[in-house]
Coordinates of C-alpha atoms and ligand atoms in Angstrom, one line a residue:
X1 CA 68.6 -31.1 22.3
X2 CA 68.2 -31.6 19.2
X3 CA 65.2 -33.5 18.9
X4 CA 63.5 -31.0 21.7
X5 CA 64.9 -28.1 19.5
X6 CA 62.6 -30.2 16.6
X7 CA 59.8 -30.2 17.6
X8 CA 59.5 -26.9 19.3
X9 CA 59.6 -25.9 14.7
X10 CA 57.2 -28.0 14.7
X11 CA 55.2 -27.8 16.4
X12 CA 55.4 -23.5 15.3
X13 CA 54.9 -25.0 12.0
X14 CA 51.2 -26.6 12.9
X15 CA 50.1 -23.7 14.5
X16 CA 50.9 -21.6 12.2
X17 CA 49.3 -24.2 9.6
X18 CA 46.5 -24.1 12.1
X19 CA 45.9 -20.5 12.3
X20 CA 46.0 -19.4 9.0
X21 CA 43.7 -22.4 8.0
X22 CA 41.8 -20.5 11.0
X23 CA 41.3 -17.1 9.1
X24 CA 41.1 -18.6 5.8
X25 CA 37.9 -20.0 7.3
X26 CA 36.6 -16.6 9.5
X27 CA 37.5 -15.0 6.0
X28 CA 35.5 -17.1 3.6
X29 CA 32.0 -17.1 6.7
X30 CA 32.1 -13.4 6.3
X31 CA 32.2 -13.6 2.1
X32 CA 28.8 -15.1 2.7
X33 CA 27.2 -14.3 5.3
X34 CA 28.1 -10.5 4.0
X35 CA 25.5 -10.9 1.0
X36 CA 22.2 -11.8 3.7
X37 CA 23.7 -9.2 6.3
X38 CA 22.7 -7.0 3.8
X39 CA 20.0 -8.4 3.0
X40 CA 17.8 -9.1 6.0
X41 CA 19.0 -6.1 6.8
X42 CA 18.2 -3.5 4.0
X43 CA 15.0 -2.3 4.5
X44 CA 11.8 -4.5 2.3
X45 CA 10.2 -2.9 -1.0
X46 CA 8.3 -5.3 -3.0
X47 CA 6.1 -4.8 -5.5
X48 CA 3.4 -6.2 -7.1
X49 CA 1.4 -4.9 -9.9
X50 CA -1.7 -6.0 -11.8
X51 CA -1.4 -8.6 -13.2
X52 CA 1.6 -10.2 -11.0
X53 CA -1.0 -13.3 -9.0
X54 CA -4.2 -13.3 -8.4
X55 CA -5.1 -14.9 -11.3
X56 CA -5.6 -18.5 -12.0
X57 CA -5.8 -19.7 -15.5
X58 CA -7.1 -23.2 -16.0
X59 CA -5.2 -26.2 -16.6
X60 CA -2.0 -26.7 -18.1
X61 CA -1.2 -22.6 -17.1
X62 CA -1.7 -20.1 -19.4
X63 CA 1.5 -18.6 -19.6
X64 CA 4.2 -16.0 -21.4
X65 CA 1.9 -14.5 -25.0
X66 CA -2.2 -15.7 -23.7
X67 CA -1.2 -14.4 -20.3
X68 CA -2.4 -10.7 -20.4
X69 CA -5.4 -11.7 -23.2
X70 CA -6.7 -14.6 -19.8
X71 CA -6.5 -12.1 -17.5
X72 CA -7.9 -9.6 -19.7
X73 CA -11.0 -11.9 -21.2
X74 CA -10.7 -13.0 -17.4
X75 CA -11.4 -9.4 -16.4
X76 CA -14.6 -9.1 -19.2
X77 CA -16.6 -12.2 -18.0
X78 CA -15.9 -11.4 -14.1
X79 CA -19.6 -11.2 -12.6
X80 CA -19.1 -7.4 -10.4
X81 CA -22.4 -7.3 -8.4
X82 CA -24.3 -4.8 -6.7
X83 CA -22.1 -2.7 -6.6
X84 CA -21.7 0.3 -4.0
X85 CA -20.5 3.7 -5.6
X86 CA -16.4 3.2 -6.6
X87 CA -15.5 6.0 -4.8
X88 CA -16.2 7.2 -1.4
X89 CA -15.2 10.3 0.3
X90 CA -12.2 11.1 2.0
X91 CA -8.5 11.3 2.0
X92 CA -6.6 9.0 0.5
X93 CA -2.8 8.2 0.0
X94 CA -1.4 9.2 -3.4
X95 CA 2.5 9.5 -2.8
X96 CA 5.0 8.8 0.4
X97 CA 6.8 11.4 0.8
X98 CA 9.9 10.4 -0.3
X99 CA 9.0 9.8 -2.8
X100 CA 8.4 13.6 -4.6
X101 CA 11.3 15.4 -5.1
X102 CA 11.9 19.4 -5.1
X103 CA 10.8 20.6 -8.7
X104 CA 9.5 16.8 -9.7
X105 CA 6.3 16.3 -11.8
X106 CA 3.9 13.0 -10.9
X107 CA 1.7 11.4 -12.0
X108 CA -0.9 10.2 -10.1
X109 CA -4.1 7.9 -11.8
X110 CA -6.3 8.6 -8.9
X111 CA -10.2 8.1 -9.3
X112 CA -9.7 7.3 -12.5
X113 CA -8.6 11.5 -13.7
X114 CA -5.0 11.5 -14.8
X115 CA -3.6 13.9 -12.2
X116 CA 0.2 15.8 -11.7
X117 CA 1.9 15.9 -8.1
X118 CA 4.6 18.9 -8.0
X119 CA 7.1 19.8 -5.0
X120 CA 7.9 23.1 -5.3
X121 CA 11.3 24.4 -5.3
X122 CA 10.9 25.5 -1.2
X123 CA 8.9 21.5 -0.6
X124 CA 4.8 22.4 -0.7
X125 CA 3.3 20.1 -2.1
X126 CA 0.0 20.7 -5.1
X127 CA -2.3 18.5 -7.1
X128 CA -3.5 19.9 -9.9
X129 CA -5.3 18.4 -13.6
X130 CA -2.6 17.0 -16.1
X131 CA -3.9 18.5 -18.7
X132 CA -3.4 21.8 -20.2
X133 CA -6.7 24.4 -20.3
X134 CA -4.9 25.7 -23.6
X135 CA -4.6 23.3 -26.0
X136 CA -4.7 19.9 -23.8
X137 CA -1.7 18.8 -23.8
X138 CA -0.4 17.1 -20.9
X139 CA 2.0 18.5 -18.0
X140 CA 3.0 14.0 -17.3
X141 CA 4.9 13.3 -20.2
X142 CA 7.4 17.0 -20.5
X143 CA 5.6 19.3 -18.1
X144 CA 8.7 21.4 -15.7
X145 CA 8.2 23.1 -12.6
X146 CA 9.3 26.7 -12.2
X147 CA 9.3 30.0 -10.6
X148 CA 9.5 28.2 -7.1
X149 CA 5.3 26.3 -7.8
X150 CA 4.0 26.9 -11.0
X151 CA 3.7 24.3 -14.2
X152 CA 4.8 25.0 -17.6
X153 CA 3.4 23.8 -20.1
X154 CA 5.5 21.7 -22.2
X155 CA 3.8 22.4 -26.0
X156 CA 3.2 26.1 -25.7
X157 CA 5.1 27.0 -22.8
X158 CA 2.4 28.2 -20.8
X159 CA 2.9 28.7 -17.3
X160 CA 0.2 27.9 -14.3
X161 CA 0.3 28.4 -10.2
X162 CA -0.3 24.8 -9.0
X163 CA -1.2 26.8 -5.7
X164 CA -4.1 28.9 -7.2
X165 CA -4.8 26.8 -10.5
X166 CA -4.5 30.3 -12.4
X167 CA -2.5 31.0 -15.8
X168 CA 0.3 33.4 -14.6
X169 CA 2.3 33.1 -17.9
X170 CA 2.1 33.2 -21.6
X171 CA 5.2 33.6 -23.6
X172 CA 4.6 34.9 -25.8
X173 CA 1.3 36.7 -25.6
X174 CA 1.9 40.1 -24.5
X175 CA -2.4 41.2 -23.9
X176 CA -3.7 39.7 -20.9
X177 CA -4.0 36.4 -19.5
X178 CA -7.5 35.0 -20.5
X179 CA -9.4 34.5 -16.9
X180 CA -10.2 30.8 -18.5
X181 CA -7.1 30.0 -18.6
X182 CA -7.1 28.0 -15.2
X183 CA -6.5 24.0 -14.0
X184 CA -8.2 22.5 -11.3
X185 CA -6.4 22.4 -7.9
X186 CA -6.6 19.2 -5.7
X187 CA -7.0 20.1 -1.9
X188 CA -3.9 18.0 -0.9
X189 CA -2.4 17.9 3.2
X190 CA 1.6 16.3 4.0
X191 CA 1.4 14.0 7.0
X192 CA 3.4 10.6 9.0
X193 CA 5.5 11.0 5.3
X194 CA 2.4 10.6 2.9
X195 CA 0.4 13.1 0.3
X196 CA -2.8 12.9 0.4
X197 CA -6.0 14.2 -1.4
X198 CA -9.1 15.0 0.1
X199 CA -12.3 13.8 -2.1
X200 CA -15.9 14.6 -1.1
X201 CA -18.3 14.1 -3.9
X202 CA -21.2 16.7 -3.1
X203 CA -18.1 19.7 -2.9
X204 CA -17.8 20.0 1.3
X205 CA -14.6 20.0 2.6
X206 CA -13.0 17.5 5.1
X207 CA -14.4 17.1 7.8
X208 CA -11.5 15.2 9.8
X209 CA -8.2 15.2 9.7
X210 CA -5.5 12.3 9.4
X211 CA -4.1 12.3 13.0
X212 CA 0.2 13.2 12.9
X213 CA 2.2 10.1 14.3
X214 CA 4.3 11.8 17.1
X215 CA 7.0 9.2 16.8
X216 CA 7.5 9.3 13.0
X217 CA 7.5 12.7 13.4
X218 CA 9.9 13.3 15.2
X219 CA 11.7 10.2 14.1
X220 CA 11.8 8.1 16.8
X221 CA 10.6 4.7 15.0
X222 CA 12.4 5.4 11.0
X223 CA 11.4 4.0 7.5
X224 CA 11.5 -0.6 7.7
X225 CA 10.1 -1.1 4.9
X226 CA 7.2 -0.7 2.2
X227 CA 4.4 -3.1 0.5
X228 CA 3.0 -2.0 -2.5
X229 CA 0.0 -4.1 -4.5
X230 CA -2.1 -3.2 -7.8
X231 CA -5.3 -4.9 -6.9
X232 CA -8.5 -5.1 -9.3
X233 CA -11.4 -5.4 -7.0
X234 CA -13.5 -2.7 -5.3
X235 CA -12.4 -0.6 -2.7
X236 CA -15.1 -1.4 0.6
X237 CA -13.6 -5.2 0.0
X238 CA -10.0 -4.1 1.4
X239 CA -10.8 -2.9 5.0
X240 CA -14.5 -5.2 5.2
X241 CA -11.4 -8.0 5.8
X242 CA -10.9 -6.0 9.2
X243 CA -14.7 -7.6 10.2
X244 CA -14.3 -9.9 8.0
X245 CA -12.9 -12.7 11.3
X246 CA -14.0 -15.9 10.6
X247 CA -11.4 -15.8 7.3
X248 CA -8.8 -15.7 9.6
X249 CA -8.6 -19.0 11.2
X250 CA -9.2 -20.6 7.5
X251 CA -7.6 -18.3 4.4
X252 CA -4.9 -17.4 6.7
X253 CA -4.4 -20.3 9.2
X254 CA -1.1 -21.3 7.1
X255 CA 2.1 -20.0 8.2
X256 CA 4.1 -17.6 5.5
X257 CA 6.5 -20.9 4.5
X258 CA 3.3 -22.3 2.6
X259 CA 3.4 -19.3 0.3
X260 CA 0.8 -16.9 -1.0
X261 CA -1.0 -19.3 -3.9
X262 CA -4.3 -19.8 -2.7
X263 CA -4.0 -22.8 -5.7
X264 CA -1.3 -24.8 -3.9
X265 CA -2.0 -24.5 -1.1
X266 CA -3.8 -26.5 0.5
X267 CA -6.4 -25.3 3.0
X268 CA -7.7 -28.0 3.6
X269 CA -5.0 -28.7 5.7
X270 CA -6.3 -27.8 8.9
X271 CA -3.2 -28.6 11.0
X272 CA -0.6 -27.3 9.1
X273 CA 2.7 -27.7 11.1
X274 CA 3.4 -23.6 11.1
X275 CA 0.9 -22.0 11.7
X276 CA -0.8 -18.6 13.0
X277 CA -3.7 -18.5 16.5
X278 CA -5.9 -15.0 15.6
X279 CA -8.2 -13.3 18.2
X280 CA -9.6 -10.7 16.8
X281 CA -12.5 -8.5 16.9
X282 CA -14.3 -4.8 15.3
X283 CA -16.0 -2.6 16.1
X284 CA -17.2 1.5 15.0
X285 CA -15.2 4.1 17.3
X286 CA -17.8 5.9 19.7
X287 CA -16.2 9.1 20.0
X288 CA -15.3 9.7 15.7
X289 CA -17.9 8.3 13.6
X290 CA -15.0 8.1 10.4
X291 CA -13.2 5.7 12.8
X292 CA -13.7 2.6 13.4
X293 CA -11.3 -0.2 14.9
X294 CA -9.6 -4.0 14.8
X295 CA -8.3 -5.5 18.1
X296 CA -6.1 -8.6 16.2
X297 CA -3.5 -11.0 18.8
X298 CA -2.0 -13.8 16.7
X299 CA 0.9 -15.8 17.4
X300 CA 2.9 -18.0 15.4
X301 CA 2.3 -22.2 16.4
X302 CA 5.2 -24.7 15.7
X303 CA 3.2 -28.4 15.8
X304 CA 0.8 -26.8 18.4
X305 CA 4.1 -24.8 20.3
X306 CA 4.3 -20.8 20.4
X307 CA 7.2 -20.1 18.4
X308 CA 9.4 -17.6 20.3
X309 CA 9.0 -14.1 19.5
X310 CA 6.5 -14.4 16.9
X311 CA 3.0 -12.5 19.6
X312 CA 2.2 -9.8 18.2
X313 CA -0.6 -7.2 19.2
X314 CA -2.0 -4.6 16.7
X315 CA -4.5 -2.1 16.9
X316 CA -6.0 -1.5 13.6
X317 CA -7.1 1.7 13.8
X318 CA -9.3 2.6 9.8
X319 CA -9.8 6.3 9.3
X320 CA -12.0 7.8 6.7
X321 CA -12.7 4.5 3.7
X322 CA -9.0 4.3 2.3
X323 CA -6.5 5.0 5.9
X324 CA -5.2 2.4 8.5
X325 CA -3.2 3.5 11.0
X326 CA -1.3 -0.2 12.6
X327 CA 0.0 0.3 16.1
X328 CA 2.1 -2.5 16.8
X329 CA 3.7 -3.9 20.0
X330 CA 6.5 -6.9 20.0
X331 CA 6.6 -7.0 24.0
X332 CA 10.9 -6.2 24.0
X333 CA 11.3 -7.1 20.8
X334 CA 9.6 -3.1 20.3
X335 CA 6.9 -0.6 18.8
X336 CA 5.6 0.4 15.3
X337 CA 3.1 2.0 13.2
X338 CA 2.2 0.4 9.6
X339 CA 0.7 2.8 7.3
X340 CA -1.9 1.2 5.4
X341 CA -3.6 2.8 2.4
X342 CA -5.9 2.4 0.2
X343 CA -6.4 4.8 -3.0
X344 CA -9.6 3.7 -5.7
X345 CA -7.4 4.5 -8.4
X346 CA -9.8 3.2 -11.2
X347 CA -13.3 1.9 -10.2
X348 CA -11.8 -1.8 -9.8
X349 CA -8.0 -0.9 -9.3
X350 CA -6.4 -0.4 -5.8
X351 CA -3.3 0.8 -5.1
X352 CA -2.9 -0.8 -1.5
X353 CA 0.3 0.6 0.3
X354 CA 1.6 -0.8 3.6
X355 CA 4.9 1.3 4.6
X356 CA 6.2 0.6 8.7
X357 CA 8.1 2.6 11.1
X358 CA 9.0 1.4 14.1
X359 CA 12.2 1.0 16.3
X360 CA 11.8 -3.1 15.9
X361 CA 15.0 -4.7 14.7
X362 CA 15.7 -4.6 11.0
X363 CA 15.4 -8.2 10.4
X364 CA 12.5 -8.1 12.6
X365 CA 11.3 -5.8 10.4
X366 CA 11.8 -7.3 7.4
X367 CA 10.3 -11.0 8.4
X368 CA 7.1 -9.0 9.8
X369 CA 6.5 -7.3 6.5
X370 CA 6.9 -9.8 3.9
X371 CA 4.9 -12.5 6.7
X372 CA 2.0 -10.0 6.3
X373 CA 2.7 -9.2 2.5
X374 CA 2.5 -13.1 2.3
X375 CA -1.3 -13.3 4.4
X376 CA -2.8 -9.8 2.0
X377 CA -1.8 -11.8 -0.9
X378 CA -3.8 -14.5 -0.5
X379 CA -6.6 -12.3 -0.3
X380 CA -5.2 -10.9 -3.5
X381 CA -6.1 -14.0 -5.0
X382 CA -10.5 -14.2 -3.2
X383 CA -10.0 -9.8 -4.1
X384 CA -9.2 -10.5 -7.6
X385 CA -11.7 -12.8 -8.7
X386 CA -14.7 -12.0 -5.9
X387 CA -18.3 -10.1 -6.9
X388 CA -19.8 -7.8 -4.3
X389 CA -22.6 -9.9 -2.6
X390 CA -25.3 -7.0 -1.3
X391 CA -26.7 -9.1 0.9
X392 CA -24.2 -11.7 2.4
X393 CA -25.2 -14.9 3.7
X394 CA -23.8 -14.4 6.7
X395 CA -23.8 -17.0 10.1
X396 CA -22.7 -16.7 13.6
X397 CA -19.8 -16.1 14.1
X398 CA -19.2 -14.8 10.4
X399 CA -17.5 -11.4 12.2
X400 CA -19.9 -8.1 11.6
X401 CA -19.3 -7.8 8.5
X402 CA -23.3 -6.0 8.0
X403 CA -21.7 -3.7 10.7
X404 CA -18.7 -2.8 9.1
X405 CA -21.1 -2.3 5.7
X406 CA -23.5 0.0 7.4
X407 CA -20.3 1.7 8.8
X408 CA -18.5 2.7 5.8
X409 CA -21.3 3.7 3.3
X410 CA -21.3 7.2 5.5
X411 CA -18.7 7.5 3.2
X412 CA -21.3 7.3 0.0
X413 CA -23.3 10.3 -0.2
X414 CA -26.1 11.1 -3.1
X415 CA -23.2 12.1 -5.6
X416 CA -20.9 9.8 -5.2
X417 CA -20.2 8.3 -8.8
X418 CA -21.0 4.5 -9.5
X419 CA -20.5 2.4 -11.8
X420 CA -22.8 1.9 -15.0
X421 CA -23.1 -1.3 -16.5
X422 CA -22.0 0.0 -19.8
X423 CA -18.6 0.8 -17.8
X424 CA -19.0 4.3 -17.7
X425 CA -19.4 6.1 -15.1
X426 CA -22.8 8.0 -13.0
X427 CA -20.8 11.4 -12.9
X428 CA -16.7 11.9 -12.7
X429 CA -15.1 12.3 -9.8
X430 CA -14.1 16.4 -9.7
X431 CA -12.0 18.1 -7.6
X432 CA -14.0 19.6 -4.1
X433 CA -12.7 23.1 -5.5
X434 CA -14.4 22.5 -8.3
X435 CA -17.7 23.1 -7.0
Ligands
LIG1 S1 -0.9 23.2 -24.9 FE1 0.0 23.9 -22.8 S2 0.3 25.4 -24.0 FE2 -0.2 25.0 -25.4
LIG2 FE1 -7.7 -11.2 5.2

């Protein structure tokens, strides 16, 4: 009787100890897993500034204090080629809607100009030249949004309507306001959670609209992350990638694990253990002249076998020179869109953005955006150093690069600014409302 009581007590103690250890183990696993969970479900926000990647400094690598000087030198000696005009006509993304709060002035650089993007008290967006016509102060540095949609200059307090451009108030003046007291206004539109400016070198009004994506507007597809890259190249080089089918199976063959740095990737390995299989085609639209389409099917392979859930179908609709709507279909996992924008900030400086809205699981969307950024950044290495070849030496299976160039040339006109050998422009970019 005594023995069985002792045995019972020992058993209870053992169970208690086991359960306590188990609880500690569970707590430890949760503590370790929680940060990982937070990481994979937080939307991606990957930003690569000019110089972060894309440049090679020889051996030994020049780093630290020599880095910026070497980048400047590489840019100085870079052969640019016989470039097309630098600012094609069309709509360009200048900001993402959530970046611009009410009553905020956001500095914008586009077409080599400093502009000020304004959100009024009631939410409307306006874009104006940054320099005050009075004595030239810059609204981006100390300007304020007042009277709903007006900007007050920080120097002497003159107030300009960001909607009409005209001066509405001079704090110390009791006479009439001079007629010339006005700032240039640029036409903008806010759509699909982005803000766009219209540019046309001949002063023509927009001939086409940016399609509205219903699933973004009605909230079916939610924000899933973004990437942003500054790329030192001509604006046309980036969309031309869509028609350059042959480079997919070379530069973009190896999967993300090998990285984005094309100096370190072994591009001679034609059978990497994780490899993309691409199948793509590009064509101009028959119905809308400013639209073209790339259809791309992709699957990731591990030693020749398909990796589950990795297959994707993509229809990339290029709308004018700077906007691409990448419609994604991952079958049972979900659908979505990546809005891809390329905006010429300077003759050879582009801001490229990818922003995803989808019903895909958050971890999967993050994986996709990271993998896409990895491939895009390999192109950045090429774009940041190449020269533009006006008459490329094309062979069979190179893809419809010539057709793409003919299609894209519709966005250039006689007045389109050209980069001259001395680094200046043939003519300044100006708002179509200035004509
Ligand atoms: S410079 Fe702007 S108010 Fe004088
Ligand atoms: Fe590419």
